[in-house]
PDB file of C-alpha atoms in Angstrom:
ATOM      1  CA  MET B   1     109.171  16.453-130.166  1.00  0.00           C
ATOM      2  CA  THR B   2     108.679  18.415-127.930  1.00  0.00           C
ATOM      3  CA  GLY B   3     110.284  16.835-125.653  1.00  0.00           C
ATOM      4  CA  ALA B   4     113.261  17.178-127.453  1.00  0.00           C
ATOM      5  CA  LEU B   5     112.862  20.471-128.037  1.00  0.00           C
ATOM      6  CA  SER B   6     112.261  21.113-124.869  1.00  0.00           C
ATOM      7  CA  ALA B   7     115.866  18.743-123.331  1.00  0.00           C
ATOM      8  CA  GLU B   8     117.730  20.721-126.100  1.00  0.00           C
ATOM      9  CA  TRP B   9     116.767  24.498-125.168  1.00  0.00           C
ATOM     10  CA  LEU B  10     117.986  23.009-121.198  1.00  0.00           C
ATOM     11  CA  LYS B  11     121.169  21.626-122.298  1.00  0.00           C
ATOM     12  CA  ILE B  12     122.092  24.102-124.664  1.00  0.00           C
ATOM     13  CA  ARG B  13     121.264  26.853-121.634  1.00  0.00           C
ATOM     14  CA  SER B  14     122.596  25.101-118.623  1.00  0.00           C
ATOM     15  CA  VAL B  15     126.665  24.945-119.681  1.00  0.00           C
ATOM     16  CA  ARG B  16     128.626  27.585-119.523  1.00  0.00           C
ATOM     17  CA  SER B  17     130.291  28.073-122.697  1.00  0.00           C
ATOM     18  CA  THR B  18     126.534  28.782-124.099  1.00  0.00           C
ATOM     19  CA  TYR B  19     127.330  31.750-122.596  1.00  0.00           C
ATOM     20  CA  TYR B  20     130.886  31.973-123.039  1.00  0.00           C
ATOM     21  CA  ILE B  21     130.564  32.030-126.961  1.00  0.00           C
ATOM     22  CA  LEU B  22     127.511  34.688-126.766  1.00  0.00           C
ATOM     23  CA  ALA B  23     130.107  37.094-124.817  1.00  0.00           C
ATOM     24  CA  VAL B  24     132.226  36.780-127.353  1.00  0.00           C
ATOM     25  CA  ALA B  25     129.557  37.555-130.486  1.00  0.00           C
ATOM     26  CA  ALA B  26     128.677  40.705-128.185  1.00  0.00           C
ATOM     27  CA  VAL B  27     131.968  41.687-128.445  1.00  0.00           C
ATOM     28  CA  ALA B  28     131.433  42.884-132.448  1.00  0.00           C
ATOM     29  CA  VAL B  29     129.774  45.345-131.383  1.00  0.00           C
ATOM     30  CA  VAL B  30     132.278  46.736-129.318  1.00  0.00           C
ATOM     31  CA  LEU B  31     135.176  46.156-132.355  1.00  0.00           C
ATOM     32  CA  ALA B  32     132.589  48.181-134.291  1.00  0.00           C
ATOM     33  CA  ALA B  33     131.870  50.631-132.230  1.00  0.00           C
ATOM     34  CA  LEU B  34     135.869  51.303-131.893  1.00  0.00           C
ATOM     35  CA  PHE B  35     136.494  51.009-135.293  1.00  0.00           C
ATOM     36  CA  ILE B  36     134.084  53.387-136.316  1.00  0.00           C
ATOM     37  CA  TRP B  37     135.261  56.448-133.824  1.00  0.00           C
ATOM     38  CA  GLN B  38     138.568  55.690-135.083  1.00  0.00           C
ATOM     39  CA  GLY B  39     137.305  56.575-138.699  1.00  0.00           C
ATOM     40  CA  VAL B  40     134.931  58.669-137.391  1.00  0.00           C
ATOM     41  CA  VAL B  41     138.749  60.664-135.613  1.00  0.00           C
ATOM     42  CA  VAL B  42     139.988  60.463-139.020  1.00  0.00           C
ATOM     43  CA  TRP B  43     137.106  61.417-141.216  1.00  0.00           C
ATOM     44  CA  ASP B  44     137.496  64.970-138.629  1.00  0.00           C
ATOM     45  CA  GLU B  45     140.823  65.412-140.220  1.00  0.00           C
ATOM     46  CA  LEU B  46     140.391  64.709-143.218  1.00  0.00           C
ATOM     47  CA  PRO B  47     140.592  68.046-146.155  1.00  0.00           C
ATOM     48  CA  PRO B  48     137.493  68.069-148.711  1.00  0.00           C
ATOM     49  CA  GLU B  49     139.175  66.151-151.164  1.00  0.00           C
ATOM     50  CA  ARG B  50     140.847  63.600-149.287  1.00  0.00           C
ATOM     51  CA  ARG B  51     137.342  62.754-148.134  1.00  0.00           C
ATOM     52  CA  ALA B  52     136.220  62.689-151.517  1.00  0.00           C
ATOM     53  CA  ARG B  53     138.010  58.982-151.823  1.00  0.00           C
ATOM     54  CA  PHE B  54     137.732  57.855-148.500  1.00  0.00           C
ATOM     55  CA  GLY B  55     136.123  54.379-148.244  1.00  0.00           C
ATOM     56  CA  ALA B  56     134.059  52.735-145.723  1.00  0.00           C
ATOM     57  CA  ILE B  57     133.069  48.601-145.174  1.00  0.00           C
ATOM     58  CA  PRO B  58     129.435  49.451-143.158  1.00  0.00           C
ATOM     59  CA  MET B  59     130.621  47.719-139.341  1.00  0.00           C
ATOM     60  CA  GLU B  60     127.651  45.701-139.018  1.00  0.00           C
ATOM     61  CA  GLU B  61     129.507  43.674-142.440  1.00  0.00           C
ATOM     62  CA  TYR B  62     132.978  44.929-141.364  1.00  0.00           C
ATOM     63  CA  THR B  63     132.652  42.639-137.999  1.00  0.00           C
ATOM     64  CA  LEU B  64     129.529  40.053-138.717  1.00  0.00           C
ATOM     65  CA  PRO B  65     132.783  36.800-139.427  1.00  0.00           C
ATOM     66  CA  VAL B  66     133.680  37.796-135.484  1.00  0.00           C
ATOM     67  CA  THR B  67     129.839  37.025-134.524  1.00  0.00           C
ATOM     68  CA  GLN B  68     129.510  33.519-137.682  1.00  0.00           C
ATOM     69  CA  LEU B  69     132.628  31.742-135.977  1.00  0.00           C
ATOM     70  CA  ALA B  70     131.582  32.272-132.527  1.00  0.00           C
ATOM     71  CA  LEU B  71     127.903  31.053-133.611  1.00  0.00           C
ATOM     72  CA  GLY B  72     128.897  28.516-136.068  1.00  0.00           C
ATOM     73  CA  VAL B  73     131.718  26.988-133.139  1.00  0.00           C
ATOM     74  CA  LEU B  74     128.180  26.873-131.058  1.00  0.00           C
ATOM     75  CA  GLY B  75     126.228  24.512-133.461  1.00  0.00           C
ATOM     76  CA  VAL B  76     129.505  22.485-133.323  1.00  0.00           C
ATOM     77  CA  LEU B  77     129.636  22.114-129.519  1.00  0.00           C
ATOM     78  CA  ALA B  78     125.615  21.167-129.374  1.00  0.00           C
ATOM     79  CA  VAL B  79     126.509  17.922-130.506  1.00  0.00           C
ATOM     80  CA  THR B  80     130.730  17.876-130.115  1.00  0.00           C
ATOM     81  CA  SER B  81     130.281  18.201-126.911  1.00  0.00           C
ATOM     82  CA  GLU B  82     128.248  15.226-125.938  1.00  0.00           C
ATOM     83  CA  TYR B  83     130.165  12.499-128.110  1.00  0.00           C
ATOM     84  CA  ALA B  84     133.398  13.347-125.950  1.00  0.00           C
ATOM     85  CA  THR B  85     131.633  13.065-122.901  1.00  0.00           C
ATOM     86  CA  GLY B  86     129.608  10.183-123.663  1.00  0.00           C
ATOM     87  CA  THR B  87     125.874  11.964-122.996  1.00  0.00           C
ATOM     88  CA  ILE B  88     125.073  10.957-126.574  1.00  0.00           C
ATOM     89  CA  ARG B  89     124.065   7.585-126.096  1.00  0.00           C
ATOM     90  CA  SER B  90     121.728   8.787-122.836  1.00  0.00           C
ATOM     91  CA  THR B  91     119.862  11.154-125.510  1.00  0.00           C
ATOM     92  CA  LEU B  92     119.438   8.345-128.222  1.00  0.00           C
ATOM     93  CA  VAL B  93     118.272   6.062-125.256  1.00  0.00           C
ATOM     94  CA  ALA B  94     115.537   9.196-123.684  1.00  0.00           C
ATOM     95  CA  VAL B  95     114.997   9.573-127.931  1.00  0.00           C
ATOM     96  CA  PRO B  96     115.186   7.057-129.603  1.00  0.00           C
ATOM     97  CA  SER B  97     114.319   8.531-133.116  1.00  0.00           C
ATOM     98  CA  ARG B  98     117.959   9.666-134.250  1.00  0.00           C
ATOM     99  CA  ARG B  99     115.606  12.067-136.322  1.00  0.00           C
ATOM    100  CA  ALA B 100     113.837  13.797-134.174  1.00  0.00           C
ATOM    101  CA  VAL B 101     117.262  14.011-131.613  1.00  0.00           C
ATOM    102  CA  LEU B 102     119.364  15.938-135.081  1.00  0.00           C
ATOM    103  CA  ALA B 103     115.698  17.847-135.707  1.00  0.00           C
ATOM    104  CA  ALA B 104     115.289  19.210-132.172  1.00  0.00           C
ATOM    105  CA  LYS B 105     119.215  20.312-132.059  1.00  0.00           C
ATOM    106  CA  ALA B 106     119.584  22.245-135.343  1.00  0.00           C
ATOM    107  CA  GLY B 107     115.901  23.816-133.870  1.00  0.00           C
ATOM    108  CA  VAL B 108     117.833  24.981-130.692  1.00  0.00           C
ATOM    109  CA  VAL B 109     120.991  26.099-132.392  1.00  0.00           C
ATOM    110  CA  ALA B 110     119.180  27.941-135.149  1.00  0.00           C
ATOM    111  CA  ALA B 111     116.479  29.608-132.708  1.00  0.00           C
ATOM    112  CA  VAL B 112     119.448  30.868-130.020  1.00  0.00           C
ATOM    113  CA  ALA B 113     122.336  31.197-133.980  1.00  0.00           C
ATOM    114  CA  LEU B 114     119.144  33.559-135.924  1.00  0.00           C
ATOM    115  CA  ALA B 115     118.303  35.787-132.188  1.00  0.00           C
ATOM    116  CA  ALA B 116     121.871  36.496-131.411  1.00  0.00           C
ATOM    117  CA  GLY B 117     122.683  37.472-134.743  1.00  0.00           C
ATOM    118  CA  GLU B 118     120.138  39.575-135.088  1.00  0.00           C
ATOM    119  CA  ALA B 119     120.972  41.001-132.072  1.00  0.00           C
ATOM    120  CA  VAL B 120     124.590  42.316-132.479  1.00  0.00           C
ATOM    121  CA  VAL B 121     123.714  42.971-136.155  1.00  0.00           C
ATOM    122  CA  PHE B 122     120.869  45.413-135.626  1.00  0.00           C
ATOM    123  CA  ALA B 123     123.141  46.933-132.155  1.00  0.00           C
ATOM    124  CA  THR B 124     125.639  47.084-134.305  1.00  0.00           C
ATOM    125  CA  PHE B 125     123.848  49.462-137.058  1.00  0.00           C
ATOM    126  CA  LEU B 126     122.629  51.512-134.136  1.00  0.00           C
ATOM    127  CA  VAL B 127     125.710  52.087-132.597  1.00  0.00           C
ATOM    128  CA  THR B 128     128.008  53.148-135.325  1.00  0.00           C
ATOM    129  CA  ARG B 129     124.379  55.291-136.721  1.00  0.00           C
ATOM    130  CA  ALA B 130     124.705  57.285-133.426  1.00  0.00           C
ATOM    131  CA  ILE B 131     128.570  57.494-133.807  1.00  0.00           C
ATOM    132  CA  VAL B 132     129.307  58.619-137.276  1.00  0.00           C
ATOM    133  CA  GLY B 133     125.947  60.965-136.453  1.00  0.00           C
ATOM    134  CA  ASP B 134     124.760  63.398-139.315  1.00  0.00           C
ATOM    135  CA  ARG B 135     128.108  63.439-141.026  1.00  0.00           C
ATOM    136  CA  PRO B 136     128.147  62.297-144.462  1.00  0.00           C
ATOM    137  CA  PHE B 137     130.206  58.975-143.906  1.00  0.00           C
ATOM    138  CA  PRO B 138     131.128  56.708-146.599  1.00  0.00           C
ATOM    139  CA  GLY B 139     128.313  53.174-145.670  1.00  0.00           C
ATOM    140  CA  HIS B 140     127.416  54.526-142.836  1.00  0.00           C
ATOM    141  CA  THR B 141     124.519  57.287-144.917  1.00  0.00           C
ATOM    142  CA  THR B 142     121.215  55.113-144.868  1.00  0.00           C
ATOM    143  CA  GLY B 143     118.690  55.228-142.552  1.00  0.00           C
ATOM    144  CA  LEU B 144     117.320  52.232-141.089  1.00  0.00           C
ATOM    145  CA  TRP B 145     113.674  51.623-142.420  1.00  0.00           C
ATOM    146  CA  HIS B 146     115.908  51.077-146.132  1.00  0.00           C
ATOM    147  CA  GLN B 147     118.965  48.991-144.449  1.00  0.00           C
ATOM    148  CA  THR B 148     116.504  46.295-142.262  1.00  0.00           C
ATOM    149  CA  PRO B 149     115.780  43.957-145.235  1.00  0.00           C
ATOM    150  CA  GLN B 150     119.745  43.261-145.269  1.00  0.00           C
ATOM    151  CA  LEU B 151     121.193  43.437-141.491  1.00  0.00           C
ATOM    152  CA  LEU B 152     117.855  40.361-141.267  1.00  0.00           C
ATOM    153  CA  LEU B 153     119.448  38.894-144.049  1.00  0.00           C
ATOM    154  CA  LEU B 154     122.799  39.560-142.027  1.00  0.00           C
ATOM    155  CA  GLY B 155     121.529  37.937-139.241  1.00  0.00           C
ATOM    156  CA  LEU B 156     120.533  35.144-140.759  1.00  0.00           C
ATOM    157  CA  SER B 157     123.345  33.923-142.450  1.00  0.00           C
ATOM    158  CA  VAL B 158     125.253  33.829-138.818  1.00  0.00           C
ATOM    159  CA  MET B 159     121.764  31.303-138.282  1.00  0.00           C
ATOM    160  CA  ALA B 160     123.171  29.217-141.393  1.00  0.00           C
ATOM    161  CA  PHE B 161     126.980  28.963-140.036  1.00  0.00           C
ATOM    162  CA  ALA B 162     125.800  27.415-136.147  1.00  0.00           C
ATOM    163  CA  LEU B 163     123.586  25.152-138.272  1.00  0.00           C
ATOM    164  CA  ILE B 164     126.460  24.580-140.599  1.00  0.00           C
ATOM    165  CA  GLY B 165     128.871  23.977-137.535  1.00  0.00           C
ATOM    166  CA  LEU B 166     126.427  21.361-136.123  1.00  0.00           C
ATOM    167  CA  ALA B 167     125.890  19.217-139.492  1.00  0.00           C
ATOM    168  CA  PHE B 168     130.083  19.292-138.954  1.00  0.00           C
ATOM    169  CA  GLY B 169     129.873  18.067-135.841  1.00  0.00           C
ATOM    170  CA  VAL B 170     127.798  15.601-136.885  1.00  0.00           C
ATOM    171  CA  MET B 171     129.472  14.188-139.203  1.00  0.00           C
ATOM    172  CA  THR B 172     133.372  14.948-137.879  1.00  0.00           C
ATOM    173  CA  ARG B 173     132.271  14.390-134.308  1.00  0.00           C
ATOM    174  CA  SER B 174     135.371  16.044-133.182  1.00  0.00           C
ATOM    175  CA  THR B 175     134.987  19.381-132.119  1.00  0.00           C
ATOM    176  CA  ALA B 176     139.183  20.713-133.604  1.00  0.00           C
ATOM    177  CA  GLY B 177     137.304  19.293-136.600  1.00  0.00           C
ATOM    178  CA  ALA B 178     134.098  21.079-136.833  1.00  0.00           C
ATOM    179  CA  VAL B 179     135.997  24.218-136.171  1.00  0.00           C
ATOM    180  CA  ILE B 180     138.470  23.776-139.216  1.00  0.00           C
ATOM    181  CA  SER B 181     135.425  23.526-141.092  1.00  0.00           C
ATOM    182  CA  VAL B 182     133.706  26.495-140.245  1.00  0.00           C
ATOM    183  CA  VAL B 183     136.939  28.210-140.302  1.00  0.00           C
ATOM    184  CA  VAL B 184     137.840  27.068-143.444  1.00  0.00           C
ATOM    185  CA  LEU B 185     134.045  27.913-144.606  1.00  0.00           C
ATOM    186  CA  LEU B 186     134.343  30.978-143.353  1.00  0.00           C
ATOM    187  CA  PHE B 187     138.069  32.615-143.932  1.00  0.00           C
ATOM    188  CA  VAL B 188     139.983  30.280-145.806  1.00  0.00           C
ATOM    189  CA  ALA B 189     137.680  29.624-149.008  1.00  0.00           C
ATOM    190  CA  PRO B 190     137.097  32.992-150.047  1.00  0.00           C
ATOM    191  CA  ALA B 191     140.821  33.902-149.664  1.00  0.00           C
ATOM    192  CA  PHE B 192     141.338  31.126-151.554  1.00  0.00           C
ATOM    193  CA  ILE B 193     139.235  31.994-154.397  1.00  0.00           C
ATOM    194  CA  THR B 194     140.277  35.247-154.992  1.00  0.00           C
ATOM    195  CA  TYR B 195     143.787  33.994-156.374  1.00  0.00           C
ATOM    196  CA  LEU B 196     141.910  32.227-158.881  1.00  0.00           C
ATOM    197  CA  PRO B 197     141.580  33.211-162.529  1.00  0.00           C
ATOM    198  CA  ASP B 198     138.763  34.702-164.629  1.00  0.00           C
ATOM    199  CA  PRO B 199     136.621  33.846-165.120  1.00  0.00           C
ATOM    200  CA  TRP B 200     135.859  31.037-161.955  1.00  0.00           C
ATOM    201  CA  GLY B 201     136.866  33.643-158.624  1.00  0.00           C
ATOM    202  CA  ARG B 202     134.261  35.789-160.104  1.00  0.00           C
ATOM    203  CA  ARG B 203     131.475  33.500-160.421  1.00  0.00           C
ATOM    204  CA  LEU B 204     132.626  30.853-156.920  1.00  0.00           C
ATOM    205  CA  SER B 205     133.015  34.570-154.801  1.00  0.00           C
ATOM    206  CA  ALA B 206     129.532  35.167-155.806  1.00  0.00           C
ATOM    207  CA  VAL B 207     128.206  31.973-154.475  1.00  0.00           C
ATOM    208  CA  MET B 208     130.067  32.285-151.218  1.00  0.00           C
ATOM    209  CA  LEU B 209     128.289  32.109-148.043  1.00  0.00           C
ATOM    210  CA  SER B 210     129.823  35.715-146.797  1.00  0.00           C
ATOM    211  CA  ASN B 211     128.582  36.869-150.026  1.00  0.00           C
ATOM    212  CA  LEU B 212     124.446  35.919-150.665  1.00  0.00           C
ATOM    213  CA  PRO B 213     123.724  38.256-148.065  1.00  0.00           C
ATOM    214  CA  ASP B 214     123.752  41.396-149.434  1.00  0.00           C
ATOM    215  CA  GLN B 215     122.364  39.467-152.548  1.00  0.00           C
ATOM    216  CA  VAL B 216     119.628  38.499-151.381  1.00  0.00           C
ATOM    217  CA  ALA B 217     118.560  41.487-150.676  1.00  0.00           C
ATOM    218  CA  GLY B 218     119.274  42.859-153.851  1.00  0.00           C
ATOM    219  CA  ALA B 219     121.650  45.417-152.147  1.00  0.00           C
ATOM    220  CA  LEU B 220     124.468  44.992-154.630  1.00  0.00           C
ATOM    221  CA  GLY B 221     121.951  46.035-157.883  1.00  0.00           C
ATOM    222  CA  TRP B 222     121.185  42.401-159.974  1.00  0.00           C
ATOM    223  CA  SER B 223     120.974  44.912-162.825  1.00  0.00           C
ATOM    224  CA  SER B 224     125.168  44.847-162.717  1.00  0.00           C
ATOM    225  CA  PRO B 225     127.039  41.993-163.761  1.00  0.00           C
ATOM    226  CA  GLU B 226     129.751  42.212-161.729  1.00  0.00           C
ATOM    227  CA  ILE B 227     130.887  44.319-158.638  1.00  0.00           C
ATOM    228  CA  TYR B 228     134.585  44.671-156.851  1.00  0.00           C
ATOM    229  CA  VAL B 229     133.750  43.648-152.635  1.00  0.00           C
ATOM    230  CA  GLY B 230     136.649  44.313-150.676  1.00  0.00           C
ATOM    231  CA  PRO B 231     139.944  45.559-152.428  1.00  0.00           C
ATOM    232  CA  TRP B 232     140.231  42.077-153.610  1.00  0.00           C
ATOM    233  CA  ALA B 233     137.673  39.994-154.999  1.00  0.00           C
ATOM    234  CA  ARG B 234     135.528  40.893-158.324  1.00  0.00           C
ATOM    235  CA  VAL B 235     132.529  38.926-157.751  1.00  0.00           C
ATOM    236  CA  ALA B 236     129.846  38.040-160.614  1.00  0.00           C
ATOM    237  CA  VAL B 237     126.389  39.369-158.537  1.00  0.00           C
ATOM    238  CA  LEU B 238     123.432  36.740-158.582  1.00  0.00           C
ATOM    239  CA  SER B 239     120.121  37.213-158.816  1.00  0.00           C
ATOM    240  CA  PRO B 240     117.898  37.927-155.058  1.00  0.00           C
ATOM    241  CA  GLY B 241     116.012  34.253-155.745  1.00  0.00           C
ATOM    242  CA  TRP B 242     119.827  32.426-157.232  1.00  0.00           C
ATOM    243  CA  ALA B 243     121.251  33.924-154.380  1.00  0.00           C
ATOM    244  CA  ALA B 244     118.121  32.796-151.624  1.00  0.00           C
ATOM    245  CA  THR B 245     117.899  29.431-153.303  1.00  0.00           C
ATOM    246  CA  VAL B 246     122.402  28.914-152.977  1.00  0.00           C
ATOM    247  CA  LEU B 247     121.894  30.411-149.076  1.00  0.00           C
ATOM    248  CA  ALA B 248     118.852  27.390-148.161  1.00  0.00           C
ATOM    249  CA  ALA B 249     121.657  24.914-150.100  1.00  0.00           C
ATOM    250  CA  TYR B 250     123.718  25.727-147.239  1.00  0.00           C
ATOM    251  CA  ILE B 251     122.035  24.729-145.068  1.00  0.00           C
ATOM    252  CA  VAL B 252     120.318  21.726-146.064  1.00  0.00           C
ATOM    253  CA  VAL B 253     122.900  20.485-148.094  1.00  0.00           C
ATOM    254  CA  PRO B 254     125.127  19.447-144.583  1.00  0.00           C
ATOM    255  CA  LEU B 255     121.983  18.943-142.700  1.00  0.00           C
ATOM    256  CA  ALA B 256     120.871  16.474-144.617  1.00  0.00           C
ATOM    257  CA  ALA B 257     124.605  14.246-145.296  1.00  0.00           C
ATOM    258  CA  ALA B 258     124.745  14.705-141.234  1.00  0.00           C
ATOM    259  CA  ALA B 259     120.928  12.963-140.648  1.00  0.00           C
ATOM    260  CA  VAL B 260     122.488  10.221-143.448  1.00  0.00           C
ATOM    261  CA  MET B 261     125.763   9.784-141.265  1.00  0.00           C
ATOM    262  CA  PHE B 262     124.149  10.067-137.971  1.00  0.00           C
ATOM    263  CA  ARG B 263     121.555   7.045-138.656  1.00  0.00           C
ATOM    264  CA  ARG B 264     124.143   4.757-140.086  1.00  0.00           C
ATOM    265  CA  ARG B 265     126.773   4.810-137.643  1.00  0.00           C
ATOM    266  CA  ASP B 266     126.511   3.756-134.110  1.00  0.00           C
ATOM    267  CA  ALA B 267     126.794   6.800-131.418  1.00  0.00           C
TER     268      ALA B 267
END
């Protein structure tokens, strides 16, 4: 297993696409800084009565989909690039156990995605709070210690998307098909659900991957039966335990399905 992990680590760090993807993820910090700078400029010019009605989403959540999508693509390419070039056959000759191959790929992808996700999330938090300064800017007044559990879980959601991308890559063997699947899960499904009638819209929105980290951290207030997330969605809030269970299922179920298909199909 150690040899398989070393091989997968060598693969992922020796291709240029990994560094391009990490650079795209880092762009999220720059975008967050530009957005918050613009917001602060507007805030400083508003009269007190307008400031009372001013709202803003924390930038680490607002720009998180950029990082999630980027690392989701990394998970996809970790396997589909080998199918595209035929090197998956060499991999299986070197490591005949397909379970070990998939586990090694998942371990390396998870480690890279978790490190990148946490780095981007915490960097975004620190940079945007530095720009806000001591202003009572909505959504950006809490300190690092108070926000740490939520920030850790936001980084964990990046890892989840990377592993989901890996699973989709194994199941589809197609870069385009797997990337589209990740995009549907990240953007299309949550947007579509907001148009469903009550109570289905609220119930399904609560289990969307993008809404789970806050609920696991208890940031949305488990005592409340529902909460508004964004200008469209009214989300029924899960308890932290149930939200953690759903988050784990997003990782375990696709990987289990991918493992079954990987073992049953020819390379």
